[in-house]
PDB file of C-alpha atoms in Angstrom:
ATOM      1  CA  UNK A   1      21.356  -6.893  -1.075  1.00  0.00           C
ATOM      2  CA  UNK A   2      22.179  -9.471   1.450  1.00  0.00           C
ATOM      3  CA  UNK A   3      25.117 -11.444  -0.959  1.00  0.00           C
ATOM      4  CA  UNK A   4      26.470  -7.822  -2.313  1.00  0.00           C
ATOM      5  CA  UNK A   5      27.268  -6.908   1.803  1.00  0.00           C
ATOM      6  CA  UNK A   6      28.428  -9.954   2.587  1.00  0.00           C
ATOM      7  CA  UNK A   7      30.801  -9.391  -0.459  1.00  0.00           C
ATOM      8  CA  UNK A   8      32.241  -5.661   0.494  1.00  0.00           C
ATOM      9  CA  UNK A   9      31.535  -6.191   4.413  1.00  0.00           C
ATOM     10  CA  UNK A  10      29.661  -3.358   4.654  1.00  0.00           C
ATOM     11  CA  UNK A  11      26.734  -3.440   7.278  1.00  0.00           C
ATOM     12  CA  UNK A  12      23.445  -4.637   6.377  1.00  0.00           C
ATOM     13  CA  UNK A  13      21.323  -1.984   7.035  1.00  0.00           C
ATOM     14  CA  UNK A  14      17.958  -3.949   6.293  1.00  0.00           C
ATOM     15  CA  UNK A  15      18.409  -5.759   9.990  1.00  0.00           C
ATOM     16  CA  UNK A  16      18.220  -2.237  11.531  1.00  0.00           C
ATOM     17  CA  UNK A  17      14.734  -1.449  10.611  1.00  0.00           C
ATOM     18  CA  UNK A  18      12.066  -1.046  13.285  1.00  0.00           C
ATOM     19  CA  UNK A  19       9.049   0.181  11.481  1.00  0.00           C
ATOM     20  CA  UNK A  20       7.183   1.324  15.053  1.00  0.00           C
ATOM     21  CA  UNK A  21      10.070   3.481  15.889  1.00  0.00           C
ATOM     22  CA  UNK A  22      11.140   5.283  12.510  1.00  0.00           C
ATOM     23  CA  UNK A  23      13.200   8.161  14.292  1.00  0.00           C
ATOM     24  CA  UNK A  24      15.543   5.924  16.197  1.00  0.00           C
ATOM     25  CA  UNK A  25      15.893   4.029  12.944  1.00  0.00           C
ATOM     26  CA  UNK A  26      16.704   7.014  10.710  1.00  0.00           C
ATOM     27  CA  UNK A  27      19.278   7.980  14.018  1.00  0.00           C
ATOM     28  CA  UNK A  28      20.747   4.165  12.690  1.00  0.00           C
ATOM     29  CA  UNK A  29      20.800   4.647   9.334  1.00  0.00           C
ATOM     30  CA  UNK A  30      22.754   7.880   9.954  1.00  0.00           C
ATOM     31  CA  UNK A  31      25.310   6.923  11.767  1.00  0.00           C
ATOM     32  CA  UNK A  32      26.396   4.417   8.766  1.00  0.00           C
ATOM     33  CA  UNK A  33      26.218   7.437   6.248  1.00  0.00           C
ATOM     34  CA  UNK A  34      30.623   8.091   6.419  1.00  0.00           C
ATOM     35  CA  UNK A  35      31.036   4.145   6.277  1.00  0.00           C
ATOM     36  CA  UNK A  36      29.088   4.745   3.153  1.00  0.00           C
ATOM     37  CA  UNK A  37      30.760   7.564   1.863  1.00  0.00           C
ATOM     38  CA  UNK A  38      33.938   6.104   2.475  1.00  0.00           C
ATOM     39  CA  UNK A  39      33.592   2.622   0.878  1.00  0.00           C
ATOM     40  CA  UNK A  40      33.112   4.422  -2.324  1.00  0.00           C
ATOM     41  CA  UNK A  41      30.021   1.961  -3.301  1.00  0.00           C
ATOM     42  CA  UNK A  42      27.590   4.523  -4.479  1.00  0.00           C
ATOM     43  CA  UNK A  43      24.764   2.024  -4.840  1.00  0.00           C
ATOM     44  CA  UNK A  44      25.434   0.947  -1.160  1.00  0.00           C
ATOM     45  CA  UNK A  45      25.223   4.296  -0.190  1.00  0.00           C
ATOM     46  CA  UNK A  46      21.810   5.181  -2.620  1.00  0.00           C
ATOM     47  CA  UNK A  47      20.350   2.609  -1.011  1.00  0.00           C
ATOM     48  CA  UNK A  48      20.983   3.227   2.408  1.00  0.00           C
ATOM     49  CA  UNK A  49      19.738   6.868   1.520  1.00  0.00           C
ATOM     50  CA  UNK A  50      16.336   5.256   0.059  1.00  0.00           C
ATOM     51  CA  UNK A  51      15.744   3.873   3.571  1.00  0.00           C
ATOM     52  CA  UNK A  52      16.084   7.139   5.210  1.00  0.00           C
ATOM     53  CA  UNK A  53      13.946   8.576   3.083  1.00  0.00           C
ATOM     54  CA  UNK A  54      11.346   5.986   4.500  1.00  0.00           C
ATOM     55  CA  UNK A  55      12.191   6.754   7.909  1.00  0.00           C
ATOM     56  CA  UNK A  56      11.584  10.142   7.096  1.00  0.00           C
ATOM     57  CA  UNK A  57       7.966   9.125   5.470  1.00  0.00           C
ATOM     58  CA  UNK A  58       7.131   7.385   8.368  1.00  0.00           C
ATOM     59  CA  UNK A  59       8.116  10.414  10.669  1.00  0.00           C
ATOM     60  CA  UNK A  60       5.789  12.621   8.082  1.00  0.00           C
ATOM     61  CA  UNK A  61       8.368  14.457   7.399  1.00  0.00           C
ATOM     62  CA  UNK A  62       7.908  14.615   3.798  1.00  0.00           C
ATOM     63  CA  UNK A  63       9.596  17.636   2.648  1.00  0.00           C
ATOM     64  CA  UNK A  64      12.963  16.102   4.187  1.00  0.00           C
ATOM     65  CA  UNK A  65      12.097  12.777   2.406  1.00  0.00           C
ATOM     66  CA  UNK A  66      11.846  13.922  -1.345  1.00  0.00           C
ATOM     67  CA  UNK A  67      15.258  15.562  -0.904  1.00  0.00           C
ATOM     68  CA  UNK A  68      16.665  12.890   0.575  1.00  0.00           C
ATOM     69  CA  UNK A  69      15.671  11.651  -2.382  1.00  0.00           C
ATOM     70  CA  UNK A  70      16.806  14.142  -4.820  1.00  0.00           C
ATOM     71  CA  UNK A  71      20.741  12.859  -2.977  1.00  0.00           C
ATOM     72  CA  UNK A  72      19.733   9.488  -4.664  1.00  0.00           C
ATOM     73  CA  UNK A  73      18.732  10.789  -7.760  1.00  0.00           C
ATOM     74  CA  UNK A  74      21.659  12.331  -8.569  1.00  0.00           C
ATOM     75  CA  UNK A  75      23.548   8.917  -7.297  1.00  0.00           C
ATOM     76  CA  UNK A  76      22.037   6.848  -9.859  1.00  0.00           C
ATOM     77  CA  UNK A  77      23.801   7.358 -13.185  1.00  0.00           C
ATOM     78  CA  UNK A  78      26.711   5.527 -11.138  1.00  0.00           C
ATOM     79  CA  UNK A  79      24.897   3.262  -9.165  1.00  0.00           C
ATOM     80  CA  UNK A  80      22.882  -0.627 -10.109  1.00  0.00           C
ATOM     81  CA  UNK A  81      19.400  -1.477 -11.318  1.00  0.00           C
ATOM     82  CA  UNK A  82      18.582  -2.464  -7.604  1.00  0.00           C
ATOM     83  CA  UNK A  83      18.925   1.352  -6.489  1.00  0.00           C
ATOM     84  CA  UNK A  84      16.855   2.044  -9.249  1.00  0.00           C
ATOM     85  CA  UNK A  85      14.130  -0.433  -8.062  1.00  0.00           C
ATOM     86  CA  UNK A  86      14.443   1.170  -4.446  1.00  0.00           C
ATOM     87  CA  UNK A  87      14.162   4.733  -5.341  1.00  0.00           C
ATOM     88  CA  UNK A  88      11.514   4.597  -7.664  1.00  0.00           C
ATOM     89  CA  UNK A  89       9.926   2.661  -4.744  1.00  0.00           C
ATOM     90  CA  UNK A  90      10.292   4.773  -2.160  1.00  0.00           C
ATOM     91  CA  UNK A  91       9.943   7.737  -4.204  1.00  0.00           C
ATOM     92  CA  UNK A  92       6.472   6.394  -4.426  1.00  0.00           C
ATOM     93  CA  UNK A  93       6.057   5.398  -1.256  1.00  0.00           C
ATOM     94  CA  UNK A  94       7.023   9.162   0.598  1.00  0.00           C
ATOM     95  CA  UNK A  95       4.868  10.256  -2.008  1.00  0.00           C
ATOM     96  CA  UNK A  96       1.680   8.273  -1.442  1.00  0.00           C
ATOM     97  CA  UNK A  97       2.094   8.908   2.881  1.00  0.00           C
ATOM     98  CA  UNK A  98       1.443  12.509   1.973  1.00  0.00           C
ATOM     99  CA  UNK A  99      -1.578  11.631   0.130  1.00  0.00           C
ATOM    100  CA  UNK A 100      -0.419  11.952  -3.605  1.00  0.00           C
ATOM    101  CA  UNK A 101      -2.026   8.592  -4.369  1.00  0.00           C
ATOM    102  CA  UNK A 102      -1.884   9.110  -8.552  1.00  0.00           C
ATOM    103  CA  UNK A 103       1.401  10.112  -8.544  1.00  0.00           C
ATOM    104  CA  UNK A 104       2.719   7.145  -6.566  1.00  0.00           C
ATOM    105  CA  UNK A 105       0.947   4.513  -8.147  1.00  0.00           C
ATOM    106  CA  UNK A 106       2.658   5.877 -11.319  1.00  0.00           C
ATOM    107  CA  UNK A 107       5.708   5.090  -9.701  1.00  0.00           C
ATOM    108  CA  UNK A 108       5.100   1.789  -8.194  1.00  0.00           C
ATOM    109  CA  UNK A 109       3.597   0.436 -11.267  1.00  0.00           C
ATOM    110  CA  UNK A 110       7.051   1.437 -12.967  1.00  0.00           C
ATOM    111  CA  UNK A 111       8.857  -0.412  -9.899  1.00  0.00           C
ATOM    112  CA  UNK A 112       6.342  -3.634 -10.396  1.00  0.00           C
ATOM    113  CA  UNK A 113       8.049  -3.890 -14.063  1.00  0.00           C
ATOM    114  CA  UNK A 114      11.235  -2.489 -13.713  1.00  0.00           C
ATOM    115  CA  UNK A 115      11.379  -5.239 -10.629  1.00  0.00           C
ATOM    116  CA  UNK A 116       9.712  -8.067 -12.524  1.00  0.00           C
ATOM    117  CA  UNK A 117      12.268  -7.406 -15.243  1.00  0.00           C
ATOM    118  CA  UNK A 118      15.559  -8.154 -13.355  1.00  0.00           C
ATOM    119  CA  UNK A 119      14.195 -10.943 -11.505  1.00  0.00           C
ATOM    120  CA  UNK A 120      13.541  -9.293  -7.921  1.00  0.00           C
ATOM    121  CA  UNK A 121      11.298 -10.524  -6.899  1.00  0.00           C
ATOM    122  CA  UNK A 122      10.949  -9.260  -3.188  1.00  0.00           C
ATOM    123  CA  UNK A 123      11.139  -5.366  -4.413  1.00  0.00           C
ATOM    124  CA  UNK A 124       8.587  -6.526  -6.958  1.00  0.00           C
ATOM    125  CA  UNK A 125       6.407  -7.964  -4.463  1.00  0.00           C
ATOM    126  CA  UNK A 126       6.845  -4.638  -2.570  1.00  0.00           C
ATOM    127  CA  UNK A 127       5.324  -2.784  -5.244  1.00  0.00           C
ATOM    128  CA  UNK A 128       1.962  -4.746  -5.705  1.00  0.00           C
ATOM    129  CA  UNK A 129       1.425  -4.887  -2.234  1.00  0.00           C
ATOM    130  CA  UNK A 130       1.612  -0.744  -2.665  1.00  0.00           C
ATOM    131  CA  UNK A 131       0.079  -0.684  -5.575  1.00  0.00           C
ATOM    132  CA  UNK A 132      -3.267  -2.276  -4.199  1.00  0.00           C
ATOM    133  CA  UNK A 133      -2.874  -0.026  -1.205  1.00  0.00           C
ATOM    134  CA  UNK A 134      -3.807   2.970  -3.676  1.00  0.00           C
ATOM    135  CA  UNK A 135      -5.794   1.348  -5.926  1.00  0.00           C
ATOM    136  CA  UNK A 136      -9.368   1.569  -6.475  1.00  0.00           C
ATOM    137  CA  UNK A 137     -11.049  -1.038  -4.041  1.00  0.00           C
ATOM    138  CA  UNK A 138     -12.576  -3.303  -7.101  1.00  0.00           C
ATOM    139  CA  UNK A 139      -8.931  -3.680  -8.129  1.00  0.00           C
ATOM    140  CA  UNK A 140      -7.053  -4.153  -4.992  1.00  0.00           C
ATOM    141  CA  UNK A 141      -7.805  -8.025  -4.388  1.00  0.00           C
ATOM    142  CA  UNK A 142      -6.075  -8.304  -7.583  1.00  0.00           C
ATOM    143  CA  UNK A 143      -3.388  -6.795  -7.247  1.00  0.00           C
ATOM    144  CA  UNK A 144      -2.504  -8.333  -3.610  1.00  0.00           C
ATOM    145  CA  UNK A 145      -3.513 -11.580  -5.519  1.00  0.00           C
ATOM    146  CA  UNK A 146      -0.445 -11.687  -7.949  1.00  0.00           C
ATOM    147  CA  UNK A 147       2.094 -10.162  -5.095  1.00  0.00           C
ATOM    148  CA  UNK A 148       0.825 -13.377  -2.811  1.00  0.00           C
ATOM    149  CA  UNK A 149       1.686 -15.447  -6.574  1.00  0.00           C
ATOM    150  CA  UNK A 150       4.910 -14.117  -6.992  1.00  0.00           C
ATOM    151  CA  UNK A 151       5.793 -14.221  -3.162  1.00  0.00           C
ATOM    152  CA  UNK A 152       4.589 -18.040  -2.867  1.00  0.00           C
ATOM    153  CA  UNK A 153       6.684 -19.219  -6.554  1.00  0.00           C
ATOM    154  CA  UNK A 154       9.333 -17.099  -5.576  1.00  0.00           C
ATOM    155  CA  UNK A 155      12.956 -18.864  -4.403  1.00  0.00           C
ATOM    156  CA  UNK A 156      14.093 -15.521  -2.977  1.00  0.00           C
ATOM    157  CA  UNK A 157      13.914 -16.294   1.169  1.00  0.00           C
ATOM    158  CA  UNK A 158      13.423 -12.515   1.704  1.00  0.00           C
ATOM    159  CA  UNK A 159      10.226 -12.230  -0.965  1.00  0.00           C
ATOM    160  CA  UNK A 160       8.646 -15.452   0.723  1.00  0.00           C
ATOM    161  CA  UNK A 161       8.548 -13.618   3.768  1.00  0.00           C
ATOM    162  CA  UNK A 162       5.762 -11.553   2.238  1.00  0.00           C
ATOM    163  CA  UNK A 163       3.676 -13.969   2.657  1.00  0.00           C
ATOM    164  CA  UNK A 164       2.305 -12.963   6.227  1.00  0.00           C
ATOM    165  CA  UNK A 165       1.557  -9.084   4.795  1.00  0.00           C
ATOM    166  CA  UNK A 166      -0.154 -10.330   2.233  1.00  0.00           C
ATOM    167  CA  UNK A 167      -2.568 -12.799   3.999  1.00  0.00           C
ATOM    168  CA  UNK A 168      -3.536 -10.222   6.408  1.00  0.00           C
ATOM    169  CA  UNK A 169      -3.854  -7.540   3.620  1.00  0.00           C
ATOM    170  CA  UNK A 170      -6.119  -9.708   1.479  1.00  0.00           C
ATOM    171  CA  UNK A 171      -7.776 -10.437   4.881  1.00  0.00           C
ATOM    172  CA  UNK A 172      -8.637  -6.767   5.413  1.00  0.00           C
ATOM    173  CA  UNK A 173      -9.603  -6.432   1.535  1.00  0.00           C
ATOM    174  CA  UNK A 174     -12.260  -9.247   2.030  1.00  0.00           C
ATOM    175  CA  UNK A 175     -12.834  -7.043   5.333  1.00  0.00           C
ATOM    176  CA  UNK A 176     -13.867  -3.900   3.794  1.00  0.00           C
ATOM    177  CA  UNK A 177     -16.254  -6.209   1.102  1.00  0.00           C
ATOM    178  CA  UNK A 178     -17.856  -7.237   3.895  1.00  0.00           C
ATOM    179  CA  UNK A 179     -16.816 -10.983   2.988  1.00  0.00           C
ATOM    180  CA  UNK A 180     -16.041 -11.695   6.700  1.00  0.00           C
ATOM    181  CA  UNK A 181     -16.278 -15.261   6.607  1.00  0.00           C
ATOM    182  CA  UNK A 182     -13.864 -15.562   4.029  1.00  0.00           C
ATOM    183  CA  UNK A 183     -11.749 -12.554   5.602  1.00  0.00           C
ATOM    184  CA  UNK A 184     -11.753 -14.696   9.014  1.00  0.00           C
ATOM    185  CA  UNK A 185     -10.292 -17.649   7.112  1.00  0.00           C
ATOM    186  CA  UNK A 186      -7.263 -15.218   5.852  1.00  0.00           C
ATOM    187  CA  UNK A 187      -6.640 -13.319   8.738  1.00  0.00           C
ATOM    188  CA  UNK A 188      -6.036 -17.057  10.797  1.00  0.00           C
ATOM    189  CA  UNK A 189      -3.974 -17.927   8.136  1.00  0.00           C
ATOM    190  CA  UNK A 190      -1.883 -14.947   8.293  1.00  0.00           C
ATOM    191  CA  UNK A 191      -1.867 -15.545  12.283  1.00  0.00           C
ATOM    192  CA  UNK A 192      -0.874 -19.134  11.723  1.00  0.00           C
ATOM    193  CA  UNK A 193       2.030 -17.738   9.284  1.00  0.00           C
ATOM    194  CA  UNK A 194       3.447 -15.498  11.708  1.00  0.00           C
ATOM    195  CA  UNK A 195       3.057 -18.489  14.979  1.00  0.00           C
ATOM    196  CA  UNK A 196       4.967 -20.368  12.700  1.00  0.00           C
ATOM    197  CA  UNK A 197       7.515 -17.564  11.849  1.00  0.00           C
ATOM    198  CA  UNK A 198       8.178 -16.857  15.580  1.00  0.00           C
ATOM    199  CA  UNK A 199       7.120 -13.377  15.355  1.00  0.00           C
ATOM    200  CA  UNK A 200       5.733 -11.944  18.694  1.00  0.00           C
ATOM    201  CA  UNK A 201       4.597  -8.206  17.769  1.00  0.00           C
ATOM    202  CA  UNK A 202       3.210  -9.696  14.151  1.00  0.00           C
ATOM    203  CA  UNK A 203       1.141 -12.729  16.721  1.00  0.00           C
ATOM    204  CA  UNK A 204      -0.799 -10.143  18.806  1.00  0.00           C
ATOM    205  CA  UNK A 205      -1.021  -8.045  15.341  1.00  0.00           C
ATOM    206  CA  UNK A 206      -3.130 -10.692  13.669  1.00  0.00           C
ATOM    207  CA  UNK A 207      -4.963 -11.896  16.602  1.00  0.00           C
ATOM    208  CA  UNK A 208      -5.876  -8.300  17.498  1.00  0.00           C
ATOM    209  CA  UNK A 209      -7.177  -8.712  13.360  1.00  0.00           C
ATOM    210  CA  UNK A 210      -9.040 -11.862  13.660  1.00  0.00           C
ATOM    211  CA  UNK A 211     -10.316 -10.754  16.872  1.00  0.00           C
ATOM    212  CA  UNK A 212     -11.937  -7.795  15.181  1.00  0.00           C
ATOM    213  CA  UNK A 213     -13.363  -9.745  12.285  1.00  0.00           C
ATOM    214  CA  UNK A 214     -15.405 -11.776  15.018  1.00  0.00           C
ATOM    215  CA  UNK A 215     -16.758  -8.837  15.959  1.00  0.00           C
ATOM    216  CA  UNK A 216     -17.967  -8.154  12.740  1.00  0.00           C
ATOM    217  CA  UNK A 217     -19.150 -11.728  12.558  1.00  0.00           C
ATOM    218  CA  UNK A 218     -21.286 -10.923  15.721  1.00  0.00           C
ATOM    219  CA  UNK A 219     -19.283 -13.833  17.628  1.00  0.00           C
ATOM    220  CA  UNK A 220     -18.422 -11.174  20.334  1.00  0.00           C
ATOM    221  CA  UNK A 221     -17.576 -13.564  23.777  1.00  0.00           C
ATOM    222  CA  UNK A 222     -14.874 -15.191  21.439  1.00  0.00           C
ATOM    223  CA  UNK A 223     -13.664 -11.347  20.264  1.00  0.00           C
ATOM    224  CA  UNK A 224     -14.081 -10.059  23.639  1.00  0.00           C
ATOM    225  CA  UNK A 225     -11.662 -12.793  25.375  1.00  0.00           C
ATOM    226  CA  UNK A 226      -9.356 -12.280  22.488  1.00  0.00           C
ATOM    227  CA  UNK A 227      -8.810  -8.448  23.423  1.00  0.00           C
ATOM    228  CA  UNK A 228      -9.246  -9.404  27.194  1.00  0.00           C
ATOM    229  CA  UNK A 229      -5.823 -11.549  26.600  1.00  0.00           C
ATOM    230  CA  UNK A 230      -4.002  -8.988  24.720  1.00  0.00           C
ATOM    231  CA  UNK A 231      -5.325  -6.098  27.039  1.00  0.00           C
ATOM    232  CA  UNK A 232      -3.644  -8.208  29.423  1.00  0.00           C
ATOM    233  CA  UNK A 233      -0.109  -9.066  27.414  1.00  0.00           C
ATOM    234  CA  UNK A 234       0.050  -5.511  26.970  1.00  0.00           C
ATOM    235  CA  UNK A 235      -0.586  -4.578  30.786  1.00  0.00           C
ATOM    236  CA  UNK A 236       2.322  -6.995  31.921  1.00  0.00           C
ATOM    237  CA  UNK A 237       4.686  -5.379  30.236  1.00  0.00           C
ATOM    238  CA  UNK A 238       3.493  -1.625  30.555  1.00  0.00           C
ATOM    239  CA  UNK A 239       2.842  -1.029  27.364  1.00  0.00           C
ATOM    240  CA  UNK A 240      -0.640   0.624  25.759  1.00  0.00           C
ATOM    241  CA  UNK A 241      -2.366  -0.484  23.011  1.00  0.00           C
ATOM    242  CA  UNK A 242      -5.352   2.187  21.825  1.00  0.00           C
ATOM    243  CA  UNK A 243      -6.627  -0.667  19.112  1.00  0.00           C
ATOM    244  CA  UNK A 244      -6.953  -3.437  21.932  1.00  0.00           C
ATOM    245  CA  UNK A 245      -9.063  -0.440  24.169  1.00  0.00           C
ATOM    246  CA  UNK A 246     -11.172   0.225  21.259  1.00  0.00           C
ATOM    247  CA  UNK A 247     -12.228  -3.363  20.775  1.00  0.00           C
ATOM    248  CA  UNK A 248     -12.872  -4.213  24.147  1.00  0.00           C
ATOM    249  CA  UNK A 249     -15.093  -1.146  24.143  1.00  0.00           C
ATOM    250  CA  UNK A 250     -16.973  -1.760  20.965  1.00  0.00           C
ATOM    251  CA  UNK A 251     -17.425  -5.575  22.021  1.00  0.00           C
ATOM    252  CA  UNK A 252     -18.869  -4.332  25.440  1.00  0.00           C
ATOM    253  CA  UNK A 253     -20.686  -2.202  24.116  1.00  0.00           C
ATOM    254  CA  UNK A 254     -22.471  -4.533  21.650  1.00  0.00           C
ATOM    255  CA  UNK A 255     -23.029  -6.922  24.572  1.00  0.00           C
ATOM    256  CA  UNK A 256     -25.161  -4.125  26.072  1.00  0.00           C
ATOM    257  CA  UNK A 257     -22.502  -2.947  29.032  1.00  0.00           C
ATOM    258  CA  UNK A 258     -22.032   0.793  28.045  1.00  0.00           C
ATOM    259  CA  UNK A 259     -20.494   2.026  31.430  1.00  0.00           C
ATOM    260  CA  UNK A 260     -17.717  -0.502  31.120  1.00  0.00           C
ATOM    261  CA  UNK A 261     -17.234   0.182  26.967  1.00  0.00           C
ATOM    262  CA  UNK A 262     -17.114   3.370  28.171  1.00  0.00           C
ATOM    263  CA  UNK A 263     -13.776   3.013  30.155  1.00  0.00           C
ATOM    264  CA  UNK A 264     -12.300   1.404  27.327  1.00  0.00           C
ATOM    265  CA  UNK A 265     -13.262   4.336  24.855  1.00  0.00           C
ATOM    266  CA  UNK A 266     -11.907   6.545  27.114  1.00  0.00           C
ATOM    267  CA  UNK A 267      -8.475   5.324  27.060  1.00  0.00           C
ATOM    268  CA  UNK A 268      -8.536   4.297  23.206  1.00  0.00           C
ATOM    269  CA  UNK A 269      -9.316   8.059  23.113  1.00  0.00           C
ATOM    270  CA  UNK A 270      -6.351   9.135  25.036  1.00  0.00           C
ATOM    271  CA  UNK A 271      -3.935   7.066  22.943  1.00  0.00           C
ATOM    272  CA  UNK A 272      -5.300   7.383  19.539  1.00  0.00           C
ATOM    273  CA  UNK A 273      -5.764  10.946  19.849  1.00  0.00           C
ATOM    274  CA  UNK A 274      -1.875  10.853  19.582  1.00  0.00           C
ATOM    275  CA  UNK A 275      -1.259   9.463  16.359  1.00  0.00           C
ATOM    276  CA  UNK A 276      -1.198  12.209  13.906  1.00  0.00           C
ATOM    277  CA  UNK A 277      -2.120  10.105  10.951  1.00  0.00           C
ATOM    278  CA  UNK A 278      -5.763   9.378  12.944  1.00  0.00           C
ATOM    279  CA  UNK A 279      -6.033  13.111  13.384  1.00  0.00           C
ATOM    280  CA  UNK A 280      -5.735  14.207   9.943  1.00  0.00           C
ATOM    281  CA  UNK A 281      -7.583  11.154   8.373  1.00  0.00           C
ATOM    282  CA  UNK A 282     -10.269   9.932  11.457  1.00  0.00           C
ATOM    283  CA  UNK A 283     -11.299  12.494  12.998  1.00  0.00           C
ATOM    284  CA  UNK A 284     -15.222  11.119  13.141  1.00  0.00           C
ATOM    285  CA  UNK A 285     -13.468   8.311  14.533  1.00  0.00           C
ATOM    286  CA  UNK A 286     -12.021  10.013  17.534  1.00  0.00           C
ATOM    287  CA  UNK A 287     -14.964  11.946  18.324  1.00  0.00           C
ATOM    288  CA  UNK A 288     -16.777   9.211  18.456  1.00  0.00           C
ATOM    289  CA  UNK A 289     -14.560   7.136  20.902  1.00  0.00           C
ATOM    290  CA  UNK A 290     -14.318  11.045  22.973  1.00  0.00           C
ATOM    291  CA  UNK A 291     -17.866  10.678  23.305  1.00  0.00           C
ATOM    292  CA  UNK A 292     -18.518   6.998  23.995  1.00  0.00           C
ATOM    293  CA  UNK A 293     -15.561   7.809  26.857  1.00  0.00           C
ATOM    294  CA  UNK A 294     -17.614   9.991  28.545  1.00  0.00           C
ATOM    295  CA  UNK A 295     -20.054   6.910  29.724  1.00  0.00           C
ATOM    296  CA  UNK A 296     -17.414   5.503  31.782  1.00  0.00           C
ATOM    297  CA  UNK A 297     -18.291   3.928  35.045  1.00  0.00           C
TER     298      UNK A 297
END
């Protein structure tokens, strides 16, 4: 992507992305639609089109996303192999969001080998890392396994920089086995990764992730001070974090001080409660934190 741009000067829509804000990327992406249209580069402008559709995926708007895709579709007789690789990908991606989890496997398996094929390597990384997202949980170590292989032998820049996801995702994998120790070990490597990368939102990320995985390792003062810190990061700069609430509640509540937890699961609650996904998919989860909330000092 990045040497074809720099080739027809068109804008490189890939440094537009903010995943936490998909609507004012999509807004973005939109606005570069005529300088598409106009540069008569129908790949360029499948491509841009694929990332919409994930804006639109992320929004849960996933009626608008498979027609979005249908535009690309109908682009690709005259586009490259690379739009190929992107829509099949984010075909599968839209399609796995609204909870068709066979049907987009099918598809990222085809990207994983299509991908592999032509030697791109950071698209085919993309698609193992979804592929062990809906896989079966005795196969998703695996999978995340050879996407960390390819991602580490790679010499693409942009497929090294996988790296990071994929420590933290194997970290949660070991999570879920209940292999903390071993989780603990990736999660601090994935923190380490992203200290070293610079990346400020991706640093509190992972240390909200090994902060939670000392929890579950029953070393709660070091998880508690952990969230304590990034309750704190998050205060100075007005912002709200419902994960960091819900820690420092669990953790106080473990170390036996329910009206303070309580305070905590109040305003986890209160953001949470906001996040559609959590709604449809955690709704045990929610009631739970309702209810802890209501033992607030």
């Amino acid at each position: 992507m990045v040497a074809k741009l720099a080739e027809s000067s068109l804008p490189d829509f890939d440094s537009l992305w903010d995943y936490e804000h998909p609507a004012e990327t999509e807004k973005k992406f939109r606005e570069l639609l005529p300088i598409a249209l106009a540069s008569k580069n129908t790949s360029y402008r499948a491509q841009l089109l694929t990332q919409i559709a994930r804006t639109q995926g992320l929004q849960r708007k996933f009626t608008e996303g498979h027609q979005t895709l249908d535009e690309v579709a109908k682009l690709l007789p005259d586009s490259d192999n690379r739009t190929r690789v992107q829509y099949l990908l984010e075909r599968g991606r839209v399609l796995n969001s609204s909870g068709k989890l066979s049907e987009s496997k099918h598809l990222f398996l085809q990207t994983w080998d299509l991908a592999r094929e032509l030697g791109e390597d950071f698209f085919a990384v993309d698609a193992a890392h979804m592929i062990a997202i809906v896989e079966l949980p005795e196969n998703q170590l695996d999978w995340n396994l050879k996407a960390l292989d390819l991602s580490e032998k790679s010499t693409d820049p942009r497929a090294r920089k996988w790296k990071g996801s994929l420590y933290n995702n194997i970290g949660w994998t070991l999570f879920e086995s209940k292999e903390h120790n071993k989780a603990l070990d990736m999660l601090q490597k994935a923190l380490r990764w992203r200290e070293e990368q610079g990346q400020a939102l991706e640093v509190r990320i992972a240390k909200w992730c090994v902060a939670k995985t000392l929890r579950a390792l029953n070393r709660l003062h070091e998880a508690l001070e952990v969230q304590k810190t990034l309750f704190n990061e998050y205060d100075k700069e007005g912002e709200r974090s419902g994960y960091v609430y819900e820690e420092l509640g669990e953790c106080l509540l473990a170390l036996g001080q329910a009206g303070e937890a309580g305070k905590f699961f109040a305003m986890a609650h209160e953001e949470l409660s906001k996040d559609q996904w959590l709604v449809e998919n955690e709704p045990a989860r929610l009631a739970r934190l309702k209810e802890l909330g209501k033992s607030r000092l």
